[in-house]
Short mmCIF file of C-alpha atoms in Angstrom, two decimals:
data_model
loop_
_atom_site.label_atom_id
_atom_site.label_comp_id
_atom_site.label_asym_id
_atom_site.label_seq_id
_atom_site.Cartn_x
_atom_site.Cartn_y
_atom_site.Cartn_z
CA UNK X 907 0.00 0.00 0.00
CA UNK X 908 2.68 2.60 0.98
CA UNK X 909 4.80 1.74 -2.47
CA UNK X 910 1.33 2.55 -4.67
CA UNK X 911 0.96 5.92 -2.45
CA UNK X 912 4.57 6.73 -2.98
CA UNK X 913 3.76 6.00 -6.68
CA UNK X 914 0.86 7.89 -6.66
CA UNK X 915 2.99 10.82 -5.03
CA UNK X 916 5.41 10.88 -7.57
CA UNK X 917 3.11 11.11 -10.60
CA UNK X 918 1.90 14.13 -9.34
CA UNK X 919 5.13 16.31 -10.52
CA UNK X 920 5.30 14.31 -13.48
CA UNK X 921 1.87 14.69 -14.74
CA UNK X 922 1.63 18.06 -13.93
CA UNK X 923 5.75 19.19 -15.63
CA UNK X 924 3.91 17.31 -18.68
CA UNK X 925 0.84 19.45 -18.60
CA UNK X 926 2.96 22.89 -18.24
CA UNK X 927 5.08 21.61 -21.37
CA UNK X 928 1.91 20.95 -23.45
CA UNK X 929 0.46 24.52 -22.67
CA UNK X 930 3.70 26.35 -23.14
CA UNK X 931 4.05 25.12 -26.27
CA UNK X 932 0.08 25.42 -27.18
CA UNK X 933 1.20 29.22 -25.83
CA UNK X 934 4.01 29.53 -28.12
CA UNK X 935 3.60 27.51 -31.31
CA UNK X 936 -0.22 26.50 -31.98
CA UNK X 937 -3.04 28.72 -33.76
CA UNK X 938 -5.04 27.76 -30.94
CA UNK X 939 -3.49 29.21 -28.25
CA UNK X 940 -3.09 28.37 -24.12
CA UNK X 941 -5.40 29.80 -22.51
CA UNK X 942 -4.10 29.32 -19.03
CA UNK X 943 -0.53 31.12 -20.44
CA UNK X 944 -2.27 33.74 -22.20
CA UNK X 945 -3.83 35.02 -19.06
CA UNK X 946 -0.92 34.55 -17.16
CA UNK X 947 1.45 36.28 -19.13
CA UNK X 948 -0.03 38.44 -22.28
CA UNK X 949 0.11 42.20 -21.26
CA UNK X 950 -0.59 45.04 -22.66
CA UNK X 951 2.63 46.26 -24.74
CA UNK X 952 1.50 50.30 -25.61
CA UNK X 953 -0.14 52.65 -24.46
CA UNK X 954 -3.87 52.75 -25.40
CA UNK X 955 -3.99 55.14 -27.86
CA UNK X 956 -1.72 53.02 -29.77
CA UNK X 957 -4.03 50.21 -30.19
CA UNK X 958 -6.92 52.83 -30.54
CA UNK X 959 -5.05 54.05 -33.72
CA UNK X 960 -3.97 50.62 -34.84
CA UNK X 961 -7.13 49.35 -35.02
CA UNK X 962 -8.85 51.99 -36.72
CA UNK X 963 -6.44 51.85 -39.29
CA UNK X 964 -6.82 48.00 -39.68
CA UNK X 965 -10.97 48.61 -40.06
CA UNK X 966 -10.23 51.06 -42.49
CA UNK X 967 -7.89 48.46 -44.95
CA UNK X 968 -10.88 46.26 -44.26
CA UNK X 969 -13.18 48.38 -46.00
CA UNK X 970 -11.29 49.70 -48.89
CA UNK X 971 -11.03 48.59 -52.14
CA UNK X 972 -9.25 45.09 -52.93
CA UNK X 973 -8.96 41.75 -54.36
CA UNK X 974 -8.75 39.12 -51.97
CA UNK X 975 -6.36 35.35 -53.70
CA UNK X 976 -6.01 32.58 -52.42
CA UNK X 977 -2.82 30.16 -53.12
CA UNK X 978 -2.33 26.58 -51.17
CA UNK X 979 0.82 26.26 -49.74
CA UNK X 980 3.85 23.66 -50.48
CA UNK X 981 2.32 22.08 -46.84
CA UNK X 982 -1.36 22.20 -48.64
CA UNK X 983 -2.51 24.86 -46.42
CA UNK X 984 -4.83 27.37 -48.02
CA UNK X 985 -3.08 30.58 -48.10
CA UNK X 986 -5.03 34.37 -48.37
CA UNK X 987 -3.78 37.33 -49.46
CA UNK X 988 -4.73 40.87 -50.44
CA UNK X 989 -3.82 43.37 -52.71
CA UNK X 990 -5.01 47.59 -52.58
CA UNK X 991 -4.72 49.11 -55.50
CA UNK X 992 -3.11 52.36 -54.47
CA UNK X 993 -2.30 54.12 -57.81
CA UNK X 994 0.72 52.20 -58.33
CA UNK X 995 -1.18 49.81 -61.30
CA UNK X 996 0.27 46.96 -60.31
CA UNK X 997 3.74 47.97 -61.22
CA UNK X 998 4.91 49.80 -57.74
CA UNK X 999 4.03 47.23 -55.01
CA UNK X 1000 4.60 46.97 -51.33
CA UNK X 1001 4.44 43.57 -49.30
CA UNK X 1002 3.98 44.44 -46.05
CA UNK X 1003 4.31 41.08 -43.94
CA UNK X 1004 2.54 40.82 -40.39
CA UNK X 1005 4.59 39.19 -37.51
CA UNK X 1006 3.78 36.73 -34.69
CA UNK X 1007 -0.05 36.27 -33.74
CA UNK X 1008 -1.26 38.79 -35.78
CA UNK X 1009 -2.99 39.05 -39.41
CA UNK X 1010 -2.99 41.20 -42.61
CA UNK X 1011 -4.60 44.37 -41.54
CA UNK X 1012 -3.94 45.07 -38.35
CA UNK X 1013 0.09 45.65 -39.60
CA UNK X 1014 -0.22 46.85 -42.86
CA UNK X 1015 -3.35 49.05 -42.31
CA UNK X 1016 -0.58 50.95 -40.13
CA UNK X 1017 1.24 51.71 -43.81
CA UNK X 1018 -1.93 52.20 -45.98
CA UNK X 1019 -1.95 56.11 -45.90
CA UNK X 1020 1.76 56.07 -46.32
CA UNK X 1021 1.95 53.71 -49.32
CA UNK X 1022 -0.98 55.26 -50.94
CA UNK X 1023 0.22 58.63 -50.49
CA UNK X 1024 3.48 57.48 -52.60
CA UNK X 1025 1.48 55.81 -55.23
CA UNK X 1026 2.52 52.65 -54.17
CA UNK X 1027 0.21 49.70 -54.39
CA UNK X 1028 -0.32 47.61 -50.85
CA UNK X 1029 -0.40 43.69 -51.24
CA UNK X 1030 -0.33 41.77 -47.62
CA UNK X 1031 -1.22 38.29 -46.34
CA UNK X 1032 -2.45 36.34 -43.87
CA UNK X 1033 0.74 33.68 -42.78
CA UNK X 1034 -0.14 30.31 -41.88
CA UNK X 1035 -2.22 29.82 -38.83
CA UNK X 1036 -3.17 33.30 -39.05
CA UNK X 1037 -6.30 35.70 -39.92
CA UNK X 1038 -7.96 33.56 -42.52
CA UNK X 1039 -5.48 31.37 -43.54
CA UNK X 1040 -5.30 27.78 -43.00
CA UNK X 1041 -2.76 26.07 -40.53
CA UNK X 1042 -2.27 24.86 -37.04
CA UNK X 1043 1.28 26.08 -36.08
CA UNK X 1044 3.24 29.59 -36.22
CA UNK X 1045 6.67 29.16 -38.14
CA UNK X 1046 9.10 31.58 -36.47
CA UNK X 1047 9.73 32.84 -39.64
CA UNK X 1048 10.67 29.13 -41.47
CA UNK X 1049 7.34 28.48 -42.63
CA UNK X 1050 6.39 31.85 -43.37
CA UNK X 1051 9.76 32.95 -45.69
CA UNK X 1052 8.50 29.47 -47.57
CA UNK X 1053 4.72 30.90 -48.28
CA UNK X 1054 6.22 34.66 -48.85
CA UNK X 1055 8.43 33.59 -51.80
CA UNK X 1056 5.21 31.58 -53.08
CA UNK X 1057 3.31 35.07 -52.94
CA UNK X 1058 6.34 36.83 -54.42
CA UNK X 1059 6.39 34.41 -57.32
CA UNK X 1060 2.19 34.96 -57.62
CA UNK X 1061 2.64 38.48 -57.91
CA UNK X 1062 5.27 38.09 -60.50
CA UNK X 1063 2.67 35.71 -62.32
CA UNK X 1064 -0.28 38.11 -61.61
CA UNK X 1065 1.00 41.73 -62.41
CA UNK X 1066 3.69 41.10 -65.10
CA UNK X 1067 7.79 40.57 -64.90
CA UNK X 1068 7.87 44.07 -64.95
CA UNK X 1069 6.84 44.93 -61.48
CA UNK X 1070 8.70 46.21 -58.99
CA UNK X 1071 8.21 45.54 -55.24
CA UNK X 1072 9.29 46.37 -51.77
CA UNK X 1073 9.22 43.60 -48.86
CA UNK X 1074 8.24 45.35 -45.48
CA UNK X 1075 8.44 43.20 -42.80
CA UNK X 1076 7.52 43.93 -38.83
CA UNK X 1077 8.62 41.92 -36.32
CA UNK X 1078 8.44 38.13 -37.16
CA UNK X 1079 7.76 39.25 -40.73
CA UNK X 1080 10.62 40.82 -40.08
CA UNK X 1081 12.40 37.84 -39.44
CA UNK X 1082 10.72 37.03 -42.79
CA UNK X 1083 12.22 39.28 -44.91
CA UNK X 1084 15.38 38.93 -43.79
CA UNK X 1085 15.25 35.22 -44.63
CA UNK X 1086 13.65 35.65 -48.02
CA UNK X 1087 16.83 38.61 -48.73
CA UNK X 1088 19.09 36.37 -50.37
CA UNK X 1089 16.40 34.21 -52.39
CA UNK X 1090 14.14 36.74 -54.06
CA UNK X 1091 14.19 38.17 -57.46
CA UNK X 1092 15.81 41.28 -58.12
CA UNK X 1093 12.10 42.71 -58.33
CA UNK X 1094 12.44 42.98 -55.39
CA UNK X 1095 13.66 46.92 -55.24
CA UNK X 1096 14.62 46.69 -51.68
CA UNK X 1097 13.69 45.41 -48.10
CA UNK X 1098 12.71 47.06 -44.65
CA UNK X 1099 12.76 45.49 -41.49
CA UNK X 1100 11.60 46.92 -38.87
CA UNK X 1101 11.78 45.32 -35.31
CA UNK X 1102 13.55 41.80 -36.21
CA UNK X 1103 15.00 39.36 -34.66
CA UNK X 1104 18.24 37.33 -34.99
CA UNK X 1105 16.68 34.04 -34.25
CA UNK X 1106 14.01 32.30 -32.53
CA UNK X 1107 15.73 31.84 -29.90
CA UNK X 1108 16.57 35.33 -29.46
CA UNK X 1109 13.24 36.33 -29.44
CA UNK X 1110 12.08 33.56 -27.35
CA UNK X 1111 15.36 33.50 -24.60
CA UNK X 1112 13.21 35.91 -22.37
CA UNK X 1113 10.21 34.25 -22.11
CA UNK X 1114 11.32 30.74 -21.73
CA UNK X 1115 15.23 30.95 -21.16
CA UNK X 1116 16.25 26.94 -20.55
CA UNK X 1117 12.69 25.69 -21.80
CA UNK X 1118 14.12 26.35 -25.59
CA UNK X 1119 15.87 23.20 -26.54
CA UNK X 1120 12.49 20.81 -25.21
CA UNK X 1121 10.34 23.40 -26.79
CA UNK X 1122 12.59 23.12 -30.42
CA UNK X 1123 12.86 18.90 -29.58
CA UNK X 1124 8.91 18.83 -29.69
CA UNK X 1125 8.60 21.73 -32.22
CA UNK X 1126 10.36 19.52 -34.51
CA UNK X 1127 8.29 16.10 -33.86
CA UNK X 1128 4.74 18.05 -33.93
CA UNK X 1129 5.10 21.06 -36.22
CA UNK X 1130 8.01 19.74 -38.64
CA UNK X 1131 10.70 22.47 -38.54
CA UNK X 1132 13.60 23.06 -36.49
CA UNK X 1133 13.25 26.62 -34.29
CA UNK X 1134 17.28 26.81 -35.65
CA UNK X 1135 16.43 27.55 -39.50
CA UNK X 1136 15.32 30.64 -37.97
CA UNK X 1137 18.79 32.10 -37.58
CA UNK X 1138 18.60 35.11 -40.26
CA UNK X 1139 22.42 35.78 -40.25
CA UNK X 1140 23.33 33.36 -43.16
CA UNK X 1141 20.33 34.78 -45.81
CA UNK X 1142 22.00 38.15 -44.74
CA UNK X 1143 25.66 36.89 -45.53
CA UNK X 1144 24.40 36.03 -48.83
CA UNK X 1145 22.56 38.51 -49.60
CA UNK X 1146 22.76 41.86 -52.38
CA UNK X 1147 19.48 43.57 -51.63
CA UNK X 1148 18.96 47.14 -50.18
CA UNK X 1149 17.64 47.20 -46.88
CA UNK X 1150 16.08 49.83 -44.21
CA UNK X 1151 16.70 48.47 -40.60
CA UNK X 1152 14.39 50.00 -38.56
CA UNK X 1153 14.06 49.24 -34.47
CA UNK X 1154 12.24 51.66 -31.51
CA UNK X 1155 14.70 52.26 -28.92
CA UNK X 1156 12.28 51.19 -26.30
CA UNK X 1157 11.71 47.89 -27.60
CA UNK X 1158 10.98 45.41 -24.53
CA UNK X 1159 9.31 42.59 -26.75
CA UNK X 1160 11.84 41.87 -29.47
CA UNK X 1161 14.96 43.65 -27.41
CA UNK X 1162 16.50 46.77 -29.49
CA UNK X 1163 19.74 45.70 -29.29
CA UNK X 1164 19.00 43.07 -32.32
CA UNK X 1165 18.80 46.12 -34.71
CA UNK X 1166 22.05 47.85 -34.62
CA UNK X 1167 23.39 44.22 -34.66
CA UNK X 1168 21.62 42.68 -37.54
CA UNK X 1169 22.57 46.43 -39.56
CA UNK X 1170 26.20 46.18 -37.96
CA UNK X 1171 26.33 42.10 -39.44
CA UNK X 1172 24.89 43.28 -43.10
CA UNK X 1173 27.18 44.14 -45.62
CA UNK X 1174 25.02 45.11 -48.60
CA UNK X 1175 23.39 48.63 -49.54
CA UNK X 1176 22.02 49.65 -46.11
CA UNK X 1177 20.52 52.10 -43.94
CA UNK X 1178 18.61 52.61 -40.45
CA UNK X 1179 16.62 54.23 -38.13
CA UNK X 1180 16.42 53.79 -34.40
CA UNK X 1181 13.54 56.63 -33.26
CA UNK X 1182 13.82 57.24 -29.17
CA UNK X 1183 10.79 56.92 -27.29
CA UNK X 1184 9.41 54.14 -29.56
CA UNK X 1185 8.54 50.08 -28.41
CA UNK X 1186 7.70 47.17 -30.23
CA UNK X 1187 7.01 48.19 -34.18
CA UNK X 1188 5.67 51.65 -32.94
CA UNK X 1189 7.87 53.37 -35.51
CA UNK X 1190 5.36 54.54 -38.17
CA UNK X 1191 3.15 55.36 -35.12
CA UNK X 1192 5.65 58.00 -33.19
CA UNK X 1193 7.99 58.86 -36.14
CA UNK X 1194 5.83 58.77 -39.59
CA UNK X 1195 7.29 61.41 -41.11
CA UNK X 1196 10.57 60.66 -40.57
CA UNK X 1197 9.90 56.20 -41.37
CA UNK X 1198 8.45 58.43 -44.82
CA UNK X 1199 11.33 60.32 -45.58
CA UNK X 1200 13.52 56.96 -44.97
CA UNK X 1201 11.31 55.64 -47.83
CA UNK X 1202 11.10 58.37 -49.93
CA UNK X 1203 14.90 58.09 -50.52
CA UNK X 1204 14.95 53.86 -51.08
CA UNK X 1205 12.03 54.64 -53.77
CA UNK X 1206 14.16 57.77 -55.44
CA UNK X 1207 17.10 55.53 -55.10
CA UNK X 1208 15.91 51.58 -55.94
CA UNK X 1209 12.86 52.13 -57.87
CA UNK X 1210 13.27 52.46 -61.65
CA UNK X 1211 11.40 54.82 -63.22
CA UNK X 1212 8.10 54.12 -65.65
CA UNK X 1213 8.89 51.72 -68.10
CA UNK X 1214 12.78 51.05 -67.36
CA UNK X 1215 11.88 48.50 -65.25
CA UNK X 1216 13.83 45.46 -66.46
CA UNK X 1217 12.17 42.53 -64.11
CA UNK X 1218 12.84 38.50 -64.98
CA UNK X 1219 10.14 35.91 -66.02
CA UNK X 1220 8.28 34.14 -63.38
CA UNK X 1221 9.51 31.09 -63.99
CA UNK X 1222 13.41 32.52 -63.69
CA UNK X 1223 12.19 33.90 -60.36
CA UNK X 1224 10.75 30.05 -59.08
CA UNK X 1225 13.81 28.89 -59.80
CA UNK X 1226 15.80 31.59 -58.19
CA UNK X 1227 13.98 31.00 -54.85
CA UNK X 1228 14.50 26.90 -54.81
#
């Protein structure tokens, strides 16, 4: 009798170290999300009027003009995207790519006034496990820099070889961008990130410190990728691409210090901005004239004027990005 109590006793720890694991990672990794974790540890990350303003904008994408595709995904996950014409006919496009638990218009309706101001089409999408896409588990950036270069080579199919487009990335489609830098076409005019980070584990080393290895060991047996690919430094070693490396000085989510370090490792055509005063991918929010003047001078600079565009054939760019 005492040896089943004991038993008994020490299934208790067991059971319960097994049910913390399962929610953590439910927290971190699955569409549908902990719960328990979420209440525990989600917080509010601005100040009100931030979100006030950020959602506003995001009901206002909702209702403006657009065509809404749909493409599946090399995992056969139904993929949705979204493109605003903005007076740049298809030719002058921005991809502005949403980061971790978020969707389509609540980042890039941040950017619709400033793209359309510039004549600049919008085109964004909702990443797998997101908005209105299909999928079960986030990709930290691996999964989504797969499904990105799928959209880049659909908007090479849909609007012409001619196009020319900018990949703006915020946060974990920051992460993105970075890792789709050295496999895009040269189409691609240039890139902006704006609040990146390194790696996964980077991102994740304050929120779960020594949980990371068990979190990538079952990461890699449930959702099928290894939280490692997510290391941007070796797309940036190879890459030639412009890029804008933006980061708020005051960033406590994705830590600031990964900006001047991921512009500091880059060796292409660069520049940056690092606004005071400014947290997690508030940039456009406390500095938009000054995030407009950064892109004012990539467009004078990158973009080709009407009709010198000299873009390369779809099917040049699929194989470019294998």
């Amino acid at each position: 009798m005492k040896r089943k109590n004991a038993a008994k006793l020490l299934a208790v720890p067991v059971v319960g170290a097994a049910l913390f694991t399962e929610e953590l990672y439910r927290y971190l990794f699955c569409r549908r999300s902990s719960k328990l974790f979420t209440k525990l540890f989600d917080s509010k990350g601005h100040e009100d009027n931030y979100y006030a303003v950020r959602d506003a904008a995001a009901d206002r994408l909702r209702a403006a003009e657009h065509q809404e595709y749909t493409i599946r995904s090399r995992r056969g996950e139904e993929l949705k995207g979204f493109y605003y014409p903005c007076g740049g006919e298809g030719k002058r496009i921005a991809f502005v790519i949403h980061g971790y638990r978020s969707e389509h218009a609540e980042t890039a309706g941040m950017f619709y006034d400033c793209y359309k101001s510039r004549g600049i089409d919008l085109f964004c999408c909702d990443h797998t496990a997101s908005g209105v896409s299909g999928g079960a588990f986030i990709g930290f950036d691996v999964l989504e820099t797969e499904d990105c270069l799928e959209w880049v080579r659909f908007l090479l199919e849909q609007f012409g070889p001619e196009v020319q487009l900018i990949l703006h990335g915020l946060s974990m489609g920051a992460a993105t961008v970075m890792q789709m830098s050295s496999r895009c076409p040269e189409n691609v005019r240039f890139i902006i990130e704006d609040s990146g980070f390194m790696n996964a584990r980077a991102s994740l080393d304050h929120q779960i410190g020594p949980m990371y290895q068990p979190m990538r060991a079952i990461n890699r047996a449930v959702a099928g990728y290894d939280l490692d690919r997510s290391d941007v430094r070796a797309s940036l070693a190879a890459a030639t691409v412009p890029i804008l490396f933006v980061h708020g000085k005051e960033d406590r989510l994705v830590p600031y210090e990964n900006g001047p370090a991921l512009c500091a490792l880059y060796q292409g055509e660069k520049d940056c901005f690092f606004p005071p005063n400014t947290r997690h991918i508030e940039s456009i929010y406390t500095s938009p004239l000054e995030y407009g003047e950064k892109i004012d001078r990539f467009v004078e600079k990158y973009f080709r004027p009407e009709g010198e565009a000299q873009g390369i054939q779809p099917s040049e760019a699929v194989s470019q990005q294998q």
